[in-house]
Amino acid sequence: MTLEDLVRLRRVRDRMDRAYAEPLDMPSLARAALMSPGHFQRSFRAAFGETPYSYLMTRRIERAKALLRRGDLTVTEVCMAVGCTSLGSFSSRFTELVGETPSAYRARSHEHGAPIPSCVAQRLTRPDRRREPRAEPGVWL
C-alpha cells in the first residue's frame, strides 16, 4: 500500500467520522478513495484493522451511546439520528458492541460519568470490536 493510498483512506475515514449519520455506501466511499469497492474494503481493513462497515457502525454506536445517556430521545429516535434505518439491526449491533440492549443502557444511571471530561468519556465509552464486552455494564476499566 502506498503513502497516497493511506492518505486517501484516512480522508475517507475522516469523512465517515463526520458524516456517520448520512447514508454512506461502499461504492461512493471507494470512489472517494479512488479504488474499486473490493480493493477499498481490503485496503481499509489492512490499514485500520476492521472493515469500513464495521468502522462506520462503531462510530454510530459510539454516538448512540452519547444520545442514550442524555435520556431525552427514544431508542428509535436515536437509531434514526445516527443513520441506522433498521431498529432491529441497530439493537443487535449495539448489544454486540456494548454488552447490553439500547433500552437497558438508556434506562440505567449514567451519573458516575458526569465529572469526567467529555473527551475522556468519549474514549472510555468507545465501543471496541477487538475486545470482549464488559461483564458488568457501567464498570469503568
Short mmCIF file of N, CA and C in Angstrom, two decimals:
data_model
loop_
_atom_site.label_atom_id
_atom_site.label_comp_id
_atom_site.label_asym_id
_atom_site.label_seq_id
_atom_site.Cartn_x
_atom_site.Cartn_y
_atom_site.Cartn_z
N MET A 1 0.86 -1.17 0.00
CA MET A 1 0.00 0.00 0.00
C MET A 1 0.90 1.24 0.00
N THR A 2 0.57 2.19 -0.85
CA THR A 2 1.39 3.39 -0.98
C THR A 2 0.97 4.44 0.05
N LEU A 3 1.81 5.43 0.21
CA LEU A 3 1.51 6.54 1.10
C LEU A 3 0.27 7.29 0.60
N GLU A 4 0.13 7.43 -0.70
CA GLU A 4 -1.04 8.10 -1.28
C GLU A 4 -2.32 7.33 -0.96
N ASP A 5 -2.25 6.00 -1.02
CA ASP A 5 -3.41 5.17 -0.66
C ASP A 5 -3.80 5.42 0.80
N LEU A 6 -2.82 5.45 1.68
CA LEU A 6 -3.09 5.67 3.11
C LEU A 6 -3.71 7.05 3.34
N VAL A 7 -3.22 8.05 2.63
CA VAL A 7 -3.77 9.40 2.77
C VAL A 7 -5.23 9.42 2.32
N ARG A 8 -5.52 8.77 1.19
CA ARG A 8 -6.91 8.73 0.70
C ARG A 8 -7.80 7.94 1.65
N LEU A 9 -7.30 6.83 2.19
CA LEU A 9 -8.08 6.04 3.15
C LEU A 9 -8.35 6.85 4.42
N ARG A 10 -7.38 7.59 4.88
CA ARG A 10 -7.57 8.42 6.07
C ARG A 10 -8.62 9.51 5.81
N ARG A 11 -8.61 10.08 4.62
CA ARG A 11 -9.62 11.08 4.29
C ARG A 11 -11.02 10.48 4.27
N VAL A 12 -11.14 9.28 3.73
CA VAL A 12 -12.44 8.61 3.71
C VAL A 12 -12.87 8.27 5.13
N ARG A 13 -11.94 7.81 5.95
CA ARG A 13 -12.27 7.51 7.35
C ARG A 13 -12.72 8.78 8.07
N ASP A 14 -12.06 9.90 7.82
CA ASP A 14 -12.46 11.17 8.41
C ASP A 14 -13.85 11.57 7.95
N ARG A 15 -14.15 11.32 6.68
CA ARG A 15 -15.49 11.59 6.16
C ARG A 15 -16.53 10.75 6.89
N MET A 16 -16.20 9.49 7.13
CA MET A 16 -17.11 8.60 7.86
C MET A 16 -17.33 9.10 9.28
N ASP A 17 -16.28 9.63 9.91
CA ASP A 17 -16.40 10.19 11.25
C ASP A 17 -17.34 11.39 11.27
N ARG A 18 -17.22 12.25 10.27
CA ARG A 18 -18.05 13.46 10.21
C ARG A 18 -19.48 13.19 9.77
N ALA A 19 -19.64 12.29 8.81
CA ALA A 19 -20.94 12.09 8.17
C ALA A 19 -21.55 10.74 8.54
N TYR A 20 -21.29 10.26 9.75
CA TYR A 20 -21.76 8.94 10.18
C TYR A 20 -23.28 8.78 10.07
N ALA A 21 -24.03 9.87 10.21
CA ALA A 21 -25.49 9.80 10.20
C ALA A 21 -26.07 9.83 8.78
N GLU A 22 -25.25 10.10 7.80
CA GLU A 22 -25.71 10.13 6.41
C GLU A 22 -25.63 8.73 5.82
N PRO A 23 -26.43 8.48 4.78
CA PRO A 23 -26.32 7.17 4.12
C PRO A 23 -24.99 7.09 3.36
N LEU A 24 -24.11 6.26 3.81
CA LEU A 24 -22.80 6.08 3.18
C LEU A 24 -22.74 4.66 2.61
N ASP A 25 -22.46 4.55 1.33
CA ASP A 25 -22.40 3.22 0.72
C ASP A 25 -20.98 2.95 0.24
N MET A 26 -20.67 1.68 0.11
CA MET A 26 -19.33 1.24 -0.25
C MET A 26 -18.86 1.83 -1.59
N PRO A 27 -19.69 1.82 -2.64
CA PRO A 27 -19.20 2.38 -3.91
C PRO A 27 -18.80 3.85 -3.82
N SER A 28 -19.57 4.67 -3.11
CA SER A 28 -19.22 6.09 -3.02
C SER A 28 -17.97 6.30 -2.16
N LEU A 29 -17.81 5.53 -1.10
CA LEU A 29 -16.61 5.63 -0.28
C LEU A 29 -15.38 5.17 -1.08
N ALA A 30 -15.55 4.11 -1.84
CA ALA A 30 -14.44 3.60 -2.67
C ALA A 30 -14.06 4.63 -3.73
N ARG A 31 -15.05 5.27 -4.34
CA ARG A 31 -14.76 6.31 -5.34
C ARG A 31 -13.96 7.45 -4.71
N ALA A 32 -14.33 7.83 -3.49
CA ALA A 32 -13.61 8.91 -2.81
C ALA A 32 -12.16 8.53 -2.55
N ALA A 33 -11.89 7.25 -2.39
CA ALA A 33 -10.53 6.76 -2.18
C ALA A 33 -9.82 6.42 -3.48
N LEU A 34 -10.53 6.60 -4.61
CA LEU A 34 -10.01 6.27 -5.94
C LEU A 34 -9.64 4.80 -6.05
N MET A 35 -10.52 3.95 -5.54
CA MET A 35 -10.30 2.50 -5.55
C MET A 35 -11.59 1.79 -5.94
N SER A 36 -11.45 0.56 -6.37
CA SER A 36 -12.63 -0.26 -6.60
C SER A 36 -13.20 -0.65 -5.23
N PRO A 37 -14.49 -0.97 -5.15
CA PRO A 37 -15.06 -1.35 -3.84
C PRO A 37 -14.32 -2.49 -3.15
N GLY A 38 -13.96 -3.53 -3.88
CA GLY A 38 -13.26 -4.66 -3.27
C GLY A 38 -11.88 -4.27 -2.76
N HIS A 39 -11.14 -3.53 -3.58
CA HIS A 39 -9.81 -3.09 -3.18
C HIS A 39 -9.90 -2.13 -2.00
N PHE A 40 -10.89 -1.24 -2.02
CA PHE A 40 -11.10 -0.32 -0.92
C PHE A 40 -11.35 -1.07 0.38
N GLN A 41 -12.22 -2.05 0.34
CA GLN A 41 -12.54 -2.80 1.56
C GLN A 41 -11.31 -3.52 2.10
N ARG A 42 -10.56 -4.17 1.22
CA ARG A 42 -9.35 -4.88 1.67
C ARG A 42 -8.31 -3.90 2.20
N SER A 43 -8.13 -2.78 1.51
CA SER A 43 -7.13 -1.79 1.93
C SER A 43 -7.52 -1.14 3.25
N PHE A 44 -8.79 -0.82 3.41
CA PHE A 44 -9.27 -0.21 4.65
C PHE A 44 -9.02 -1.16 5.82
N ARG A 45 -9.35 -2.42 5.62
CA ARG A 45 -9.14 -3.40 6.70
C ARG A 45 -7.66 -3.55 7.04
N ALA A 46 -6.82 -3.56 6.02
CA ALA A 46 -5.38 -3.67 6.26
C ALA A 46 -4.85 -2.45 7.00
N ALA A 47 -5.36 -1.28 6.67
CA ALA A 47 -4.87 -0.05 7.28
C ALA A 47 -5.40 0.18 8.69
N PHE A 48 -6.69 -0.16 8.93
CA PHE A 48 -7.33 0.21 10.19
C PHE A 48 -7.80 -0.97 11.03
N GLY A 49 -7.63 -2.18 10.55
CA GLY A 49 -7.95 -3.35 11.36
C GLY A 49 -9.40 -3.78 11.38
N GLU A 50 -10.26 -3.12 10.61
CA GLU A 50 -11.65 -3.52 10.50
C GLU A 50 -12.21 -3.05 9.17
N THR A 51 -13.32 -3.62 8.78
CA THR A 51 -13.92 -3.24 7.51
C THR A 51 -14.54 -1.85 7.61
N PRO A 52 -14.76 -1.20 6.47
CA PRO A 52 -15.41 0.12 6.51
C PRO A 52 -16.78 0.07 7.19
N TYR A 53 -17.55 -0.98 6.93
CA TYR A 53 -18.88 -1.10 7.55
C TYR A 53 -18.76 -1.22 9.06
N SER A 54 -17.85 -2.04 9.54
CA SER A 54 -17.65 -2.19 10.98
C SER A 54 -17.21 -0.88 11.62
N TYR A 55 -16.31 -0.17 10.95
CA TYR A 55 -15.84 1.12 11.46
C TYR A 55 -17.01 2.10 11.56
N LEU A 56 -17.80 2.19 10.51
CA LEU A 56 -18.94 3.11 10.50
C LEU A 56 -19.95 2.75 11.59
N MET A 57 -20.26 1.48 11.74
CA MET A 57 -21.21 1.08 12.77
C MET A 57 -20.67 1.36 14.18
N THR A 58 -19.38 1.20 14.36
CA THR A 58 -18.79 1.52 15.66
C THR A 58 -18.94 3.00 15.97
N ARG A 59 -18.71 3.86 14.98
CA ARG A 59 -18.91 5.30 15.18
C ARG A 59 -20.37 5.60 15.48
N ARG A 60 -21.28 4.95 14.77
CA ARG A 60 -22.71 5.18 15.01
C ARG A 60 -23.12 4.75 16.41
N ILE A 61 -22.63 3.62 16.85
CA ILE A 61 -22.95 3.13 18.20
C ILE A 61 -22.33 4.05 19.25
N GLU A 62 -21.14 4.53 18.99
CA GLU A 62 -20.50 5.47 19.91
C GLU A 62 -21.37 6.73 20.08
N ARG A 63 -21.87 7.26 19.00
CA ARG A 63 -22.73 8.45 19.07
C ARG A 63 -24.06 8.09 19.71
N ALA A 64 -24.59 6.91 19.41
CA ALA A 64 -25.85 6.47 20.01
C ALA A 64 -25.74 6.39 21.53
N LYS A 65 -24.60 5.92 22.03
CA LYS A 65 -24.41 5.85 23.48
C LYS A 65 -24.51 7.24 24.10
N ALA A 66 -23.91 8.22 23.45
CA ALA A 66 -23.98 9.59 23.98
C ALA A 66 -25.42 10.10 23.98
N LEU A 67 -26.16 9.84 22.92
CA LEU A 67 -27.56 10.29 22.85
C LEU A 67 -28.43 9.55 23.87
N LEU A 68 -28.18 8.27 24.06
CA LEU A 68 -28.95 7.50 25.03
C LEU A 68 -28.65 7.95 26.46
N ARG A 69 -27.41 8.33 26.74
CA ARG A 69 -27.07 8.83 28.08
C ARG A 69 -27.83 10.10 28.41
N ARG A 70 -28.09 10.93 27.40
CA ARG A 70 -28.87 12.16 27.64
C ARG A 70 -30.27 11.83 28.12
N GLY A 71 -30.87 10.78 27.57
CA GLY A 71 -32.17 10.30 28.03
C GLY A 71 -33.38 11.01 27.48
N ASP A 72 -33.22 11.98 26.58
CA ASP A 72 -34.38 12.72 26.08
C ASP A 72 -34.92 12.17 24.75
N LEU A 73 -34.29 11.16 24.19
CA LEU A 73 -34.74 10.55 22.94
C LEU A 73 -35.06 9.08 23.17
N THR A 74 -36.02 8.57 22.41
CA THR A 74 -36.32 7.15 22.48
C THR A 74 -35.24 6.38 21.73
N VAL A 75 -35.21 5.08 21.92
CA VAL A 75 -34.24 4.25 21.21
C VAL A 75 -34.45 4.36 19.70
N THR A 76 -35.69 4.39 19.26
CA THR A 76 -35.98 4.52 17.83
C THR A 76 -35.47 5.85 17.29
N GLU A 77 -35.69 6.93 18.03
CA GLU A 77 -35.19 8.24 17.60
C GLU A 77 -33.67 8.27 17.52
N VAL A 78 -33.02 7.64 18.48
CA VAL A 78 -31.55 7.57 18.48
C VAL A 78 -31.09 6.75 17.27
N CYS A 79 -31.75 5.64 17.02
CA CYS A 79 -31.41 4.79 15.88
C CYS A 79 -31.42 5.59 14.59
N MET A 80 -32.46 6.35 14.37
CA MET A 80 -32.58 7.15 13.15
C MET A 80 -31.59 8.32 13.15
N ALA A 81 -31.34 8.91 14.31
CA ALA A 81 -30.44 10.06 14.41
C ALA A 81 -29.00 9.72 14.05
N VAL A 82 -28.61 8.47 14.28
CA VAL A 82 -27.23 8.09 13.98
C VAL A 82 -27.08 7.46 12.60
N GLY A 83 -28.16 7.43 11.83
CA GLY A 83 -28.07 6.97 10.45
C GLY A 83 -28.45 5.53 10.20
N CYS A 84 -28.95 4.83 11.21
CA CYS A 84 -29.40 3.46 11.01
C CYS A 84 -30.85 3.47 10.54
N THR A 85 -31.19 2.56 9.67
CA THR A 85 -32.56 2.52 9.14
C THR A 85 -33.36 1.36 9.69
N SER A 86 -32.69 0.42 10.33
CA SER A 86 -33.37 -0.75 10.88
C SER A 86 -33.15 -0.79 12.40
N LEU A 87 -34.24 -0.69 13.15
CA LEU A 87 -34.14 -0.74 14.60
C LEU A 87 -33.59 -2.08 15.07
N GLY A 88 -34.00 -3.15 14.40
CA GLY A 88 -33.52 -4.49 14.78
C GLY A 88 -32.02 -4.64 14.59
N SER A 89 -31.51 -4.20 13.44
CA SER A 89 -30.07 -4.27 13.19
C SER A 89 -29.30 -3.37 14.14
N PHE A 90 -29.84 -2.18 14.38
CA PHE A 90 -29.20 -1.26 15.33
C PHE A 90 -29.12 -1.89 16.71
N SER A 91 -30.23 -2.44 17.19
CA SER A 91 -30.26 -3.04 18.53
C SER A 91 -29.31 -4.22 18.63
N SER A 92 -29.27 -5.04 17.59
CA SER A 92 -28.36 -6.20 17.59
C SER A 92 -26.91 -5.76 17.66
N ARG A 93 -26.55 -4.79 16.81
CA ARG A 93 -25.16 -4.32 16.78
C ARG A 93 -24.80 -3.61 18.09
N PHE A 94 -25.73 -2.82 18.63
CA PHE A 94 -25.50 -2.12 19.89
C PHE A 94 -25.23 -3.15 20.99
N THR A 95 -26.07 -4.16 21.08
CA THR A 95 -25.92 -5.20 22.11
C THR A 95 -24.60 -5.94 21.94
N GLU A 96 -24.23 -6.22 20.69
CA GLU A 96 -22.97 -6.92 20.41
C GLU A 96 -21.77 -6.10 20.87
N LEU A 97 -21.78 -4.80 20.61
CA LEU A 97 -20.63 -3.96 20.92
C LEU A 97 -20.59 -3.48 22.37
N VAL A 98 -21.76 -3.22 22.95
CA VAL A 98 -21.82 -2.62 24.28
C VAL A 98 -22.03 -3.66 25.37
N GLY A 99 -22.70 -4.75 25.04
CA GLY A 99 -22.93 -5.79 26.03
C GLY A 99 -24.28 -5.70 26.71
N GLU A 100 -25.11 -4.76 26.30
CA GLU A 100 -26.48 -4.64 26.80
C GLU A 100 -27.33 -3.96 25.73
N THR A 101 -28.63 -4.13 25.84
CA THR A 101 -29.53 -3.56 24.84
C THR A 101 -29.54 -2.04 24.94
N PRO A 102 -29.92 -1.35 23.86
CA PRO A 102 -30.02 0.11 23.94
C PRO A 102 -31.00 0.57 25.02
N SER A 103 -32.12 -0.14 25.18
CA SER A 103 -33.10 0.22 26.20
C SER A 103 -32.52 0.10 27.60
N ALA A 104 -31.79 -0.97 27.85
CA ALA A 104 -31.17 -1.16 29.17
C ALA A 104 -30.10 -0.10 29.41
N TYR A 105 -29.33 0.21 28.38
CA TYR A 105 -28.29 1.23 28.51
C TYR A 105 -28.92 2.60 28.82
N ARG A 106 -29.99 2.92 28.13
CA ARG A 106 -30.68 4.20 28.33
C ARG A 106 -31.29 4.28 29.73
N ALA A 107 -31.83 3.16 30.23
CA ALA A 107 -32.57 3.15 31.49
C ALA A 107 -31.67 3.27 32.72
N ARG A 108 -30.45 2.82 32.63
CA ARG A 108 -29.61 2.85 33.83
C ARG A 108 -28.99 4.22 34.05
N SER A 109 -28.55 4.46 35.26
CA SER A 109 -27.96 5.75 35.64
C SER A 109 -26.58 5.91 35.01
N HIS A 110 -26.31 7.11 34.55
CA HIS A 110 -25.01 7.43 33.98
C HIS A 110 -24.35 8.56 34.75
N GLU A 111 -24.82 8.79 35.97
CA GLU A 111 -24.30 9.88 36.79
C GLU A 111 -22.83 9.68 37.16
N HIS A 112 -22.38 8.43 37.26
CA HIS A 112 -21.00 8.19 37.66
C HIS A 112 -20.01 8.78 36.66
N GLY A 113 -20.43 9.04 35.43
CA GLY A 113 -19.55 9.62 34.43
C GLY A 113 -19.64 11.12 34.32
N ALA A 114 -20.53 11.75 35.09
CA ALA A 114 -20.75 13.20 34.97
C ALA A 114 -19.49 14.03 35.22
N PRO A 115 -18.65 13.72 36.24
CA PRO A 115 -17.49 14.58 36.47
C PRO A 115 -16.34 14.34 35.49
N ILE A 116 -16.47 13.37 34.62
CA ILE A 116 -15.39 13.06 33.68
C ILE A 116 -15.51 13.98 32.47
N PRO A 117 -14.43 14.63 32.04
CA PRO A 117 -14.48 15.48 30.85
C PRO A 117 -14.96 14.69 29.64
N SER A 118 -15.70 15.34 28.76
CA SER A 118 -16.31 14.64 27.63
C SER A 118 -15.28 13.98 26.72
N CYS A 119 -14.11 14.59 26.56
CA CYS A 119 -13.10 13.98 25.69
C CYS A 119 -12.59 12.66 26.28
N VAL A 120 -12.51 12.57 27.60
CA VAL A 120 -12.09 11.34 28.27
C VAL A 120 -13.24 10.33 28.24
N ALA A 121 -14.46 10.79 28.51
CA ALA A 121 -15.61 9.90 28.49
C ALA A 121 -15.81 9.27 27.12
N GLN A 122 -15.57 10.05 26.07
CA GLN A 122 -15.71 9.52 24.72
C GLN A 122 -14.75 8.36 24.50
N ARG A 123 -13.52 8.51 24.93
CA ARG A 123 -12.52 7.46 24.75
C ARG A 123 -12.86 6.24 25.61
N LEU A 124 -13.31 6.45 26.82
CA LEU A 124 -13.62 5.34 27.71
C LEU A 124 -14.86 4.57 27.29
N THR A 125 -15.81 5.25 26.66
CA THR A 125 -17.06 4.58 26.28
C THR A 125 -17.09 4.15 24.84
N ARG A 126 -16.00 4.36 24.10
CA ARG A 126 -15.96 3.97 22.68
C ARG A 126 -16.08 2.46 22.55
N PRO A 127 -17.04 2.00 21.77
CA PRO A 127 -17.16 0.56 21.54
C PRO A 127 -15.91 0.04 20.84
N ASP A 128 -15.48 -1.13 21.21
CA ASP A 128 -14.28 -1.72 20.61
C ASP A 128 -14.58 -3.15 20.22
N ARG A 129 -14.53 -3.43 18.94
CA ARG A 129 -14.82 -4.76 18.43
C ARG A 129 -13.74 -5.77 18.79
N ARG A 130 -12.57 -5.29 19.13
CA ARG A 130 -11.46 -6.20 19.32
C ARG A 130 -11.35 -6.74 20.73
N ARG A 131 -12.28 -6.40 21.60
CA ARG A 131 -12.24 -6.94 22.96
C ARG A 131 -13.61 -7.47 23.33
N GLU A 132 -13.65 -8.27 24.36
CA GLU A 132 -14.91 -8.84 24.82
C GLU A 132 -15.75 -7.76 25.48
N PRO A 133 -17.09 -7.84 25.37
CA PRO A 133 -17.93 -6.87 26.08
C PRO A 133 -17.71 -6.99 27.57
N ARG A 134 -17.89 -5.88 28.26
CA ARG A 134 -17.73 -5.89 29.71
C ARG A 134 -18.76 -6.80 30.34
N ALA A 135 -18.33 -7.54 31.34
CA ALA A 135 -19.23 -8.47 32.02
C ALA A 135 -20.26 -7.72 32.85
N GLU A 136 -19.88 -6.56 33.35
CA GLU A 136 -20.75 -5.81 34.23
C GLU A 136 -20.96 -4.41 33.65
N PRO A 137 -22.15 -4.12 33.08
CA PRO A 137 -22.38 -2.80 32.49
C PRO A 137 -22.17 -1.69 33.51
N GLY A 138 -21.54 -0.61 33.04
CA GLY A 138 -21.36 0.54 33.90
C GLY A 138 -20.05 0.56 34.66
N VAL A 139 -19.27 -0.49 34.58
CA VAL A 139 -17.99 -0.53 35.29
C VAL A 139 -16.92 0.03 34.37
N TRP A 140 -16.19 1.01 34.84
CA TRP A 140 -15.14 1.63 34.04
C TRP A 140 -13.87 0.81 34.17
N LEU A 141 -13.24 0.58 33.06
CA LEU A 141 -11.98 -0.18 33.08
C LEU A 141 -10.81 0.73 33.22
#
